[in-house]
Amino acid sequence: MKEMTDEEADALSEYYAKNPPTVDPAKNGGFAKKQFRMVAVDRLSEDYLLTKSIATHKTPTEIIGELVREEIARSSPVPVLGKH
């Protein structure tokens, strides 16, 4: 994936500041109520997320969420509900 120039990044940031994405609250159980934040990832992570997305038919956000939950469960000293 081609990297953005500083000018392109500034233009994209300004565009989304003036035109925030709309989300249908009827989908995903009120998912639209959540606040979204952009996160930059390195090239390896980007490639992994895109490859995993294609293979699993999940969004990169869903994959990141699963990875984070797995890490929390793995490092939690107290058993997490629903995990045995």
PDB file of C-alpha atoms in Angstrom:
ATOM      1  CA  MET A   1       0.000   0.000   0.000  1.00  0.00           C
ATOM      2  CA  LYS A   2       1.358   3.416  -0.979  1.00  0.00           C
ATOM      3  CA  GLU A   3       2.127   5.701   1.953  1.00  0.00           C
ATOM      4  CA  MET A   4       0.415   9.088   2.200  1.00  0.00           C
ATOM      5  CA  THR A   5       2.249  12.365   1.948  1.00  0.00           C
ATOM      6  CA  ASP A   6       1.872  14.861   4.781  1.00  0.00           C
ATOM      7  CA  GLU A   7      -0.363  16.978   2.554  1.00  0.00           C
ATOM      8  CA  GLU A   8      -2.642  14.004   1.783  1.00  0.00           C
ATOM      9  CA  ALA A   9      -2.856  13.087   5.463  1.00  0.00           C
ATOM     10  CA  ASP A  10      -3.736  16.672   6.404  1.00  0.00           C
ATOM     11  CA  ALA A  11      -6.406  16.820   3.689  1.00  0.00           C
ATOM     12  CA  LEU A  12      -7.894  13.501   4.822  1.00  0.00           C
ATOM     13  CA  SER A  13      -7.886  14.610   8.464  1.00  0.00           C
ATOM     14  CA  GLU A  14      -9.579  17.889   7.558  1.00  0.00           C
ATOM     15  CA  TYR A  15     -12.162  16.103   5.393  1.00  0.00           C
ATOM     16  CA  TYR A  16     -13.169  13.697   8.179  1.00  0.00           C
ATOM     17  CA  ALA A  17     -13.198  16.517  10.749  1.00  0.00           C
ATOM     18  CA  LYS A  18     -15.767  18.334   8.582  1.00  0.00           C
ATOM     19  CA  ASN A  19     -17.579  15.196   7.339  1.00  0.00           C
ATOM     20  CA  PRO A  20     -17.651  12.561  10.077  1.00  0.00           C
ATOM     21  CA  PRO A  21     -18.739   9.106   8.881  1.00  0.00           C
ATOM     22  CA  THR A  22     -22.336   8.163   9.613  1.00  0.00           C
ATOM     23  CA  VAL A  23     -23.235   4.782  10.973  1.00  0.00           C
ATOM     24  CA  ASP A  24     -26.646   3.135  10.993  1.00  0.00           C
ATOM     25  CA  PRO A  25     -27.588   2.648  14.675  1.00  0.00           C
ATOM     26  CA  ALA A  26     -29.940  -0.178  13.694  1.00  0.00           C
ATOM     27  CA  LYS A  27     -26.942  -2.310  12.786  1.00  0.00           C
ATOM     28  CA  ASN A  28     -24.608  -4.033  15.244  1.00  0.00           C
ATOM     29  CA  GLY A  29     -26.730  -3.436  18.339  1.00  0.00           C
ATOM     30  CA  GLY A  30     -26.265   0.322  18.581  1.00  0.00           C
ATOM     31  CA  PHE A  31     -22.674   0.227  17.409  1.00  0.00           C
ATOM     32  CA  ALA A  32     -23.022   3.849  16.245  1.00  0.00           C
ATOM     33  CA  LYS A  33     -22.961   5.021  19.856  1.00  0.00           C
ATOM     34  CA  LYS A  34     -19.304   4.112  20.160  1.00  0.00           C
ATOM     35  CA  GLN A  35     -16.591   6.618  19.393  1.00  0.00           C
ATOM     36  CA  PHE A  36     -14.118   5.707  16.651  1.00  0.00           C
ATOM     37  CA  ARG A  37     -10.426   6.519  16.654  1.00  0.00           C
ATOM     38  CA  MET A  38      -7.876   6.011  13.929  1.00  0.00           C
ATOM     39  CA  VAL A  39      -4.771   4.013  14.763  1.00  0.00           C
ATOM     40  CA  ALA A  40      -1.623   3.850  12.663  1.00  0.00           C
ATOM     41  CA  VAL A  41       0.003   0.445  12.260  1.00  0.00           C
ATOM     42  CA  ASP A  42       3.302  -0.647  10.795  1.00  0.00           C
ATOM     43  CA  ARG A  43       3.547  -2.355   7.404  1.00  0.00           C
ATOM     44  CA  LEU A  44       3.722  -5.895   8.816  1.00  0.00           C
ATOM     45  CA  SER A  45       0.618  -5.343  10.965  1.00  0.00           C
ATOM     46  CA  GLU A  46      -1.237  -3.824   8.026  1.00  0.00           C
ATOM     47  CA  ASP A  47      -0.403  -6.790   5.798  1.00  0.00           C
ATOM     48  CA  TYR A  48      -1.450  -9.231   8.529  1.00  0.00           C
ATOM     49  CA  LEU A  49      -4.775  -7.468   9.120  1.00  0.00           C
ATOM     50  CA  LEU A  50      -5.630  -7.273   5.419  1.00  0.00           C
ATOM     51  CA  THR A  51      -4.699 -10.913   4.803  1.00  0.00           C
ATOM     52  CA  LYS A  52      -6.642 -12.077   7.870  1.00  0.00           C
ATOM     53  CA  SER A  53      -9.632  -9.916   6.822  1.00  0.00           C
ATOM     54  CA  ILE A  54      -9.779 -11.536   3.421  1.00  0.00           C
ATOM     55  CA  ALA A  55      -9.404 -15.043   4.850  1.00  0.00           C
ATOM     56  CA  THR A  56     -11.983 -14.650   7.628  1.00  0.00           C
ATOM     57  CA  HIS A  57     -14.404 -12.164   6.053  1.00  0.00           C
ATOM     58  CA  LYS A  58     -14.017  -9.925   9.116  1.00  0.00           C
ATOM     59  CA  THR A  59     -13.062  -6.273   9.302  1.00  0.00           C
ATOM     60  CA  PRO A  60      -9.630  -5.246  10.590  1.00  0.00           C
ATOM     61  CA  THR A  61     -11.453  -3.678  13.565  1.00  0.00           C
ATOM     62  CA  GLU A  62     -13.056  -7.015  14.439  1.00  0.00           C
ATOM     63  CA  ILE A  63      -9.693  -8.786  14.202  1.00  0.00           C
ATOM     64  CA  ILE A  64      -7.968  -6.200  16.400  1.00  0.00           C
ATOM     65  CA  GLY A  65     -10.793  -6.472  18.934  1.00  0.00           C
ATOM     66  CA  GLU A  66     -10.440 -10.256  19.060  1.00  0.00           C
ATOM     67  CA  LEU A  67      -6.662 -10.005  19.506  1.00  0.00           C
ATOM     68  CA  VAL A  68      -7.052  -7.484  22.335  1.00  0.00           C
ATOM     69  CA  ARG A  69      -9.697  -9.591  24.104  1.00  0.00           C
ATOM     70  CA  GLU A  70      -7.487 -12.685  23.803  1.00  0.00           C
ATOM     71  CA  GLU A  71      -4.553 -10.796  25.308  1.00  0.00           C
ATOM     72  CA  ILE A  72      -6.689  -9.474  28.165  1.00  0.00           C
ATOM     73  CA  ALA A  73      -8.012 -12.970  28.891  1.00  0.00           C
ATOM     74  CA  ARG A  74      -4.513 -14.460  28.729  1.00  0.00           C
ATOM     75  CA  SER A  75      -3.042 -11.901  31.147  1.00  0.00           C
ATOM     76  CA  SER A  76      -6.009 -11.716  33.536  1.00  0.00           C
ATOM     77  CA  PRO A  77      -5.362 -13.227  36.978  1.00  0.00           C
ATOM     78  CA  VAL A  78      -9.115 -13.675  37.429  1.00  0.00           C
ATOM     79  CA  PRO A  79     -11.063 -16.007  35.118  1.00  0.00           C
ATOM     80  CA  VAL A  80     -13.016 -14.071  32.504  1.00  0.00           C
ATOM     81  CA  LEU A  81     -16.721 -14.881  32.273  1.00  0.00           C
ATOM     82  CA  GLY A  82     -17.487 -17.272  29.456  1.00  0.00           C
ATOM     83  CA  LYS A  83     -13.891 -18.517  29.254  1.00  0.00           C
ATOM     84  CA  HIS A  84     -12.982 -21.867  30.794  1.00  0.00           C
TER      85      HIS A  84
END
